[in-house]
Coordinates of C-alpha atoms in Angstrom, one line a residue:
M178 CA 23.2 72.8 -117.8
K179 CA 23.6 76.5 -117.5
F180 CA 19.9 76.8 -116.5
K181 CA 20.4 74.1 -113.8
T182 CA 23.6 75.8 -112.5
C183 CA 21.8 79.2 -112.3
F184 CA 18.8 77.7 -110.6
S185 CA 21.0 75.8 -108.1
G186 CA 22.9 79.0 -107.3
A187 CA 19.8 81.0 -106.9
F188 CA 18.3 78.3 -104.6
I189 CA 21.4 78.3 -102.4
A190 CA 21.4 82.1 -102.2
L191 CA 17.7 82.0 -101.2
M192 CA 18.4 79.4 -98.5
L193 CA 21.2 81.6 -97.1
A194 CA 18.9 84.6 -97.0
V195 CA 16.1 82.9 -95.1
T196 CA 18.0 80.4 -92.9
P197 CA 19.3 81.9 -89.6
M198 CA 23.0 81.1 -89.2
K199 CA 25.1 81.3 -86.1
G200 CA 27.7 84.1 -86.2
M201 CA 25.5 86.4 -88.4
G202 CA 24.6 88.7 -85.4
E203 CA 26.3 91.8 -84.2
T204 CA 29.4 91.8 -81.9
Y205 CA 29.3 94.0 -78.8
E206 CA 32.0 94.8 -76.3
A207 CA 32.1 96.3 -72.8
D208 CA 34.2 96.0 -69.6
V209 CA 31.3 94.2 -67.8
I210 CA 28.6 92.0 -69.4
V211 CA 25.7 91.3 -67.1
Y212 CA 23.4 88.5 -68.2
G213 CA 20.0 88.6 -66.7
P214 CA 18.0 91.9 -66.3
N215 CA 16.3 91.0 -63.0
S216 CA 16.8 93.0 -59.8
A217 CA 20.3 91.6 -59.2
G218 CA 21.3 92.2 -62.8
V219 CA 20.1 95.8 -62.7
A220 CA 21.9 96.4 -59.4
A221 CA 25.1 94.8 -60.8
A222 CA 25.0 96.9 -64.0
I223 CA 24.5 100.2 -62.1
Q224 CA 27.2 99.5 -59.6
A225 CA 29.6 98.5 -62.3
I226 CA 29.0 101.7 -64.3
R227 CA 29.3 103.8 -61.2
M228 CA 32.8 102.3 -60.7
G229 CA 33.9 103.6 -64.1
N230 CA 33.2 100.5 -66.2
T231 CA 31.4 100.3 -69.5
V232 CA 28.4 97.9 -69.1
I233 CA 25.9 96.0 -71.2
L234 CA 22.9 94.4 -69.6
V235 CA 21.6 91.5 -71.8
G236 CA 19.1 88.7 -71.2
P237 CA 16.0 86.8 -72.4
D238 CA 13.5 89.1 -70.5
K239 CA 11.3 91.8 -72.0
H240 CA 10.9 93.5 -68.7
L241 CA 13.4 94.7 -66.1
G242 CA 13.2 93.6 -62.5
G243 CA 12.5 89.9 -62.5
L244 CA 10.4 88.9 -59.5
T245 CA 10.3 92.4 -58.0
A246 CA 8.5 93.7 -61.1
G247 CA 6.6 90.5 -61.7
G248 CA 4.4 90.2 -58.7
L249 CA 6.5 89.4 -55.6
V250 CA 6.1 92.8 -54.0
W251 CA 5.1 92.0 -50.4
T252 CA 8.7 92.3 -49.4
D253 CA 10.0 90.1 -46.5
S254 CA 12.2 93.0 -45.3
G255 CA 12.9 91.9 -41.7
R256 CA 15.3 94.3 -39.9
K257 CA 15.0 97.2 -42.3
E258 CA 17.7 99.2 -40.6
V259 CA 20.4 96.8 -41.9
V260 CA 19.3 97.2 -45.6
G261 CA 21.6 99.6 -47.3
G262 CA 23.4 100.2 -50.6
F263 CA 21.6 99.9 -53.9
A264 CA 18.7 98.1 -52.3
R265 CA 17.9 100.9 -49.9
E266 CA 18.3 103.4 -52.8
F267 CA 15.7 101.5 -54.7
Y268 CA 13.2 101.4 -51.8
R269 CA 13.7 105.1 -51.2
R270 CA 12.9 105.8 -54.8
L271 CA 9.7 103.8 -54.4
K272 CA 8.9 106.0 -51.3
D273 CA 9.5 109.1 -53.3
Y274 CA 7.0 107.9 -55.9
Y275 CA 4.3 107.1 -53.4
D276 CA 4.8 110.5 -51.7
Q277 CA 3.2 112.0 -54.8
P278 CA -0.6 112.4 -54.7
E279 CA -1.0 111.3 -58.3
A280 CA 0.5 107.8 -57.4
W281 CA -2.8 107.0 -55.5
K282 CA -5.3 106.4 -58.3
F283 CA -7.6 103.8 -56.6
Q284 CA -6.9 104.4 -52.9
K285 CA -6.1 107.2 -50.5
P286 CA -2.6 106.9 -49.0
E287 CA -4.0 107.2 -45.5
E288 CA -6.1 104.1 -46.2
Y289 CA -3.1 102.0 -46.8
E290 CA -1.5 101.0 -43.5
R291 CA 2.0 100.3 -44.9
Y292 CA 2.4 103.8 -46.3
R293 CA 4.0 105.9 -43.5
P294 CA 4.9 109.5 -44.5
E295 CA 7.6 109.6 -41.9
D296 CA 9.5 106.6 -43.3
D297 CA 12.4 107.0 -45.7
A298 CA 11.6 103.9 -47.8
M299 CA 8.6 102.0 -49.2
W300 CA 8.9 98.2 -48.7
V301 CA 5.6 97.1 -50.3
F302 CA 4.6 98.4 -53.8
E303 CA 3.0 97.7 -57.1
P304 CA 4.9 95.6 -59.7
H305 CA 4.7 98.2 -62.5
V306 CA 6.1 100.9 -60.1
A307 CA 9.2 98.7 -59.5
E308 CA 9.7 98.2 -63.2
R309 CA 9.3 102.0 -63.8
E310 CA 12.0 102.8 -61.2
Y311 CA 14.4 100.2 -62.7
E312 CA 13.9 101.7 -66.2
K313 CA 14.6 105.1 -64.9
L314 CA 17.7 104.0 -63.1
I315 CA 19.0 102.3 -66.3
A316 CA 18.2 105.5 -68.3
E317 CA 19.8 107.8 -65.8
N318 CA 23.0 105.7 -65.9
D319 CA 22.9 105.4 -69.7
I320 CA 23.2 101.6 -69.7
P321 CA 22.3 99.8 -72.9
V322 CA 19.8 96.9 -72.4
H323 CA 19.5 94.1 -75.0
R324 CA 16.3 92.3 -74.4
E325 CA 15.0 89.0 -75.6
R326 CA 18.5 87.6 -76.1
W327 CA 18.8 84.0 -75.1
L328 CA 22.1 82.4 -74.4
D329 CA 23.2 79.7 -76.8
R330 CA 23.5 77.0 -74.2
K331 CA 25.0 74.4 -76.5
D332 CA 28.2 76.1 -77.5
G333 CA 27.7 79.9 -76.9
V334 CA 30.3 80.4 -74.1
V335 CA 34.0 80.8 -74.9
V336 CA 36.3 80.2 -71.9
R337 CA 40.1 80.5 -72.1
D338 CA 42.5 80.0 -69.1
G339 CA 39.6 79.8 -66.7
A340 CA 38.0 83.1 -67.8
I341 CA 35.0 83.8 -70.1
Q342 CA 36.1 85.6 -73.2
S343 CA 32.7 85.9 -74.9
I344 CA 29.1 84.7 -75.0
R345 CA 26.8 84.2 -78.0
M346 CA 23.1 84.5 -78.1
L347 CA 20.7 82.3 -80.1
N348 CA 20.2 85.2 -82.6
G349 CA 23.9 85.2 -83.3
D350 CA 24.8 88.3 -81.2
V351 CA 28.2 88.0 -79.5
Y352 CA 29.2 89.9 -76.3
E353 CA 32.9 90.3 -75.4
G354 CA 34.0 91.6 -72.0
K355 CA 36.5 91.5 -69.2
I356 CA 34.0 90.5 -66.6
F357 CA 30.8 88.5 -67.0
I358 CA 28.1 88.4 -64.4
D359 CA 25.4 85.7 -64.4
A360 CA 22.4 87.4 -62.6
T361 CA 19.8 84.9 -63.9
Y362 CA 17.7 82.8 -61.5
E363 CA 18.7 79.6 -63.4
G364 CA 22.4 80.1 -63.8
D365 CA 22.8 79.0 -67.4
L366 CA 25.8 81.1 -68.1
M367 CA 27.5 79.9 -64.9
A368 CA 26.9 76.3 -65.8
E369 CA 28.1 76.6 -69.4
A370 CA 31.2 78.3 -68.1
G371 CA 32.1 75.1 -66.3
V372 CA 31.3 76.2 -62.8
S373 CA 30.4 73.3 -60.6
F374 CA 26.8 73.3 -59.3
T375 CA 24.2 71.1 -57.7
V376 CA 20.5 70.8 -58.8
G377 CA 18.2 69.4 -56.1
R378 CA 18.7 68.9 -52.4
E379 CA 22.0 67.7 -50.9
S380 CA 21.8 65.2 -48.1
N381 CA 22.4 66.2 -44.4
S382 CA 25.5 64.0 -44.4
M383 CA 27.2 65.8 -47.2
Y384 CA 28.0 68.9 -45.2
G385 CA 27.1 67.8 -41.7
E386 CA 23.8 69.7 -41.7
T387 CA 20.5 69.0 -40.1
L388 CA 18.0 70.9 -42.3
N389 CA 19.0 69.7 -45.7
G390 CA 17.5 67.0 -48.0
V391 CA 14.1 65.4 -47.3
Q392 CA 12.4 67.2 -44.4
T393 CA 9.1 65.4 -43.8
E394 CA 9.3 66.1 -40.1
N395 CA 9.3 69.8 -40.7
A396 CA 6.6 69.7 -43.5
T397 CA 3.8 70.8 -41.2
K398 CA 2.3 73.6 -43.2
H399 CA 0.5 73.7 -46.6
Q400 CA -0.7 70.1 -46.3
F401 CA -4.0 68.5 -47.0
K402 CA -5.9 68.0 -43.7
T403 CA -7.8 64.9 -44.9
P404 CA -6.9 62.1 -47.3
V405 CA -7.8 62.4 -51.0
D406 CA -8.1 59.4 -53.3
P407 CA -5.2 59.7 -55.7
Y408 CA -6.4 57.5 -58.6
V409 CA -8.0 58.7 -61.8
V410 CA -10.9 56.3 -61.1
P411 CA -11.4 56.5 -57.3
G412 CA -10.4 53.3 -55.6
D413 CA -8.9 51.8 -58.8
S414 CA -5.1 51.8 -58.7
S415 CA -5.0 50.3 -62.2
S416 CA -6.5 53.5 -63.6
G417 CA -3.3 55.4 -62.7
L418 CA -2.5 58.4 -60.6
L419 CA -4.1 61.8 -61.0
P420 CA -1.9 64.5 -62.6
R421 CA 0.6 66.1 -60.2
I422 CA 0.9 63.1 -57.9
H423 CA 4.2 61.3 -57.8
D424 CA 4.4 57.6 -57.2
G425 CA 6.4 56.5 -54.1
G426 CA 7.2 58.2 -50.9
P427 CA 9.3 61.4 -50.3
G428 CA 12.4 59.4 -49.3
E429 CA 14.3 59.0 -46.1
E430 CA 14.6 61.9 -43.7
G431 CA 17.7 64.0 -44.5
E432 CA 18.3 62.2 -47.8
G433 CA 19.3 64.1 -50.9
D434 CA 17.3 64.0 -54.1
H435 CA 16.8 65.8 -57.4
R436 CA 13.8 67.9 -56.4
V437 CA 13.9 71.7 -56.3
Q438 CA 11.6 74.3 -54.9
A439 CA 8.5 75.1 -56.9
Y440 CA 8.1 78.2 -58.9
C441 CA 5.1 80.2 -57.7
F442 CA 2.6 82.2 -59.7
R443 CA 2.4 85.6 -57.8
M444 CA -0.7 87.4 -59.0
S445 CA -1.5 91.1 -58.7
L446 CA -5.3 91.2 -58.2
T447 CA -7.9 93.8 -57.3
Q448 CA -11.5 94.3 -56.5
V449 CA -11.7 97.7 -58.2
P450 CA -14.0 97.1 -61.2
E451 CA -12.5 99.6 -63.5
N452 CA -9.0 98.3 -62.9
R453 CA -9.7 94.6 -63.4
V454 CA -8.9 92.3 -66.3
P455 CA -11.0 89.1 -66.5
F456 CA -9.5 85.6 -66.2
E457 CA -9.8 83.8 -69.5
E458 CA -9.7 80.1 -70.0
P459 CA -6.2 79.3 -71.4
E460 CA -5.6 77.5 -74.6
G461 CA -5.4 73.8 -74.0
Y462 CA -7.0 74.0 -70.6
D463 CA -7.2 70.5 -69.0
P464 CA -9.6 70.2 -66.0
M465 CA -7.8 67.0 -64.9
Q466 CA -4.8 69.0 -63.9
Y467 CA -7.0 70.4 -61.0
E468 CA -9.0 67.2 -60.2
L469 CA -6.9 66.7 -57.1
L470 CA -7.9 70.1 -55.8
A471 CA -11.6 69.6 -56.7
R472 CA -11.6 66.3 -54.7
Y473 CA -10.1 68.1 -51.7
F474 CA -12.8 70.7 -51.8
A475 CA -15.3 67.9 -51.9
T476 CA -14.1 66.5 -48.6
G477 CA -15.6 69.3 -46.6
S478 CA -12.8 69.3 -44.1
E479 CA -11.1 72.2 -42.4
F480 CA -9.6 74.6 -44.9
S481 CA -11.3 72.8 -47.8
E482 CA -13.2 75.8 -49.1
P483 CA -11.9 77.3 -52.4
E484 CA -11.2 80.6 -50.7
D485 CA -9.0 79.0 -48.1
F486 CA -6.5 77.9 -50.8
F487 CA -6.3 81.3 -52.3
K488 CA -6.6 83.5 -49.3
K489 CA -3.1 84.8 -49.1
Y490 CA -4.1 88.2 -50.4
D491 CA -1.4 90.5 -49.1
P492 CA -2.5 94.2 -49.7
V493 CA -0.3 96.5 -51.8
P494 CA -1.0 100.1 -52.8
N495 CA -4.0 101.1 -54.9
D496 CA -6.3 98.4 -53.5
K497 CA -4.3 95.6 -55.1
T498 CA -2.9 92.3 -53.8
D499 CA 0.2 90.2 -53.9
T500 CA -1.6 86.9 -54.1
N501 CA 0.5 84.1 -52.8
N502 CA 0.5 80.3 -52.4
R503 CA -1.6 78.8 -49.5
G504 CA -2.3 75.2 -48.8
G505 CA -1.4 71.9 -50.4
F506 CA -2.6 72.8 -53.8
S507 CA -2.5 76.4 -54.7
T508 CA -0.4 78.7 -56.9
D509 CA 2.9 76.8 -56.4
N510 CA 3.6 74.8 -59.6
I511 CA 4.7 71.8 -57.5
G512 CA 6.7 69.1 -59.2
M513 CA 7.1 70.8 -62.5
N514 CA 10.7 71.8 -61.9
Y515 CA 12.2 68.4 -62.0

């Protein structure tokens, strides 16, 4: 009996040692907790600390900057003179970087038309340069960043009297603060705090609008120019639809639905041989996922050449590109968000 008791106790102790348990992480406290280290999160953290608050920036990402440091660098800046505050500070820092000769490793600055020495800001840039500036800003302001921390979406948000008291990550770390900012793209913290939200497109009738909901009449770009057979076996509806095709029509004009805008793969590409990394076939590659695109190429219609669907090569410094979606089947991951 003693042997069995000792063995059971040792077994339980071993299980406790190797099994992660909620609440076993560290507890951190600051005036402001910013969840999501993308551009908005970095801006919020820096502004908060400049206003005299203590701040912790926490989130699931390894890298700072979100989309800005992840490939979307052909900035839709519009009326640049109205851009101010932290945003303009960031773009000015980018300009300071590109004013240095050593920044131009694969291209001369005079060869890049969007670099203008007389400008005070740089609106198009390389992703890694954006991340570099965010890292410098965080270091200059002495803001702690806790990376790869995922919010426990099941029961990791404590709300009392309409205010968040603390949040817990999946690894058990707890963050307590006076103010919590959800700077993520997905809004998980906001949702778990009980804030009302909508996923999808509301109908025109809900708020008396004209450009909400289903908009087939305005869907004139990025469409197939000629029909493509949608069935796995061409002409045989019993064979089922090809991947990425949804059964049924888009719905009534102006009608609400559950669909949301597609995420897009923004790729930083180059033709400079010594600066290229080859594309490798991904694990689990399934050619059928691209059969629809292959069939459209086979039609031989206008804009049906492979380069037409991947020809949104916006130039960025050092002979690179911000490669964007173009056409009915391109780098948008259509339909995978709902």
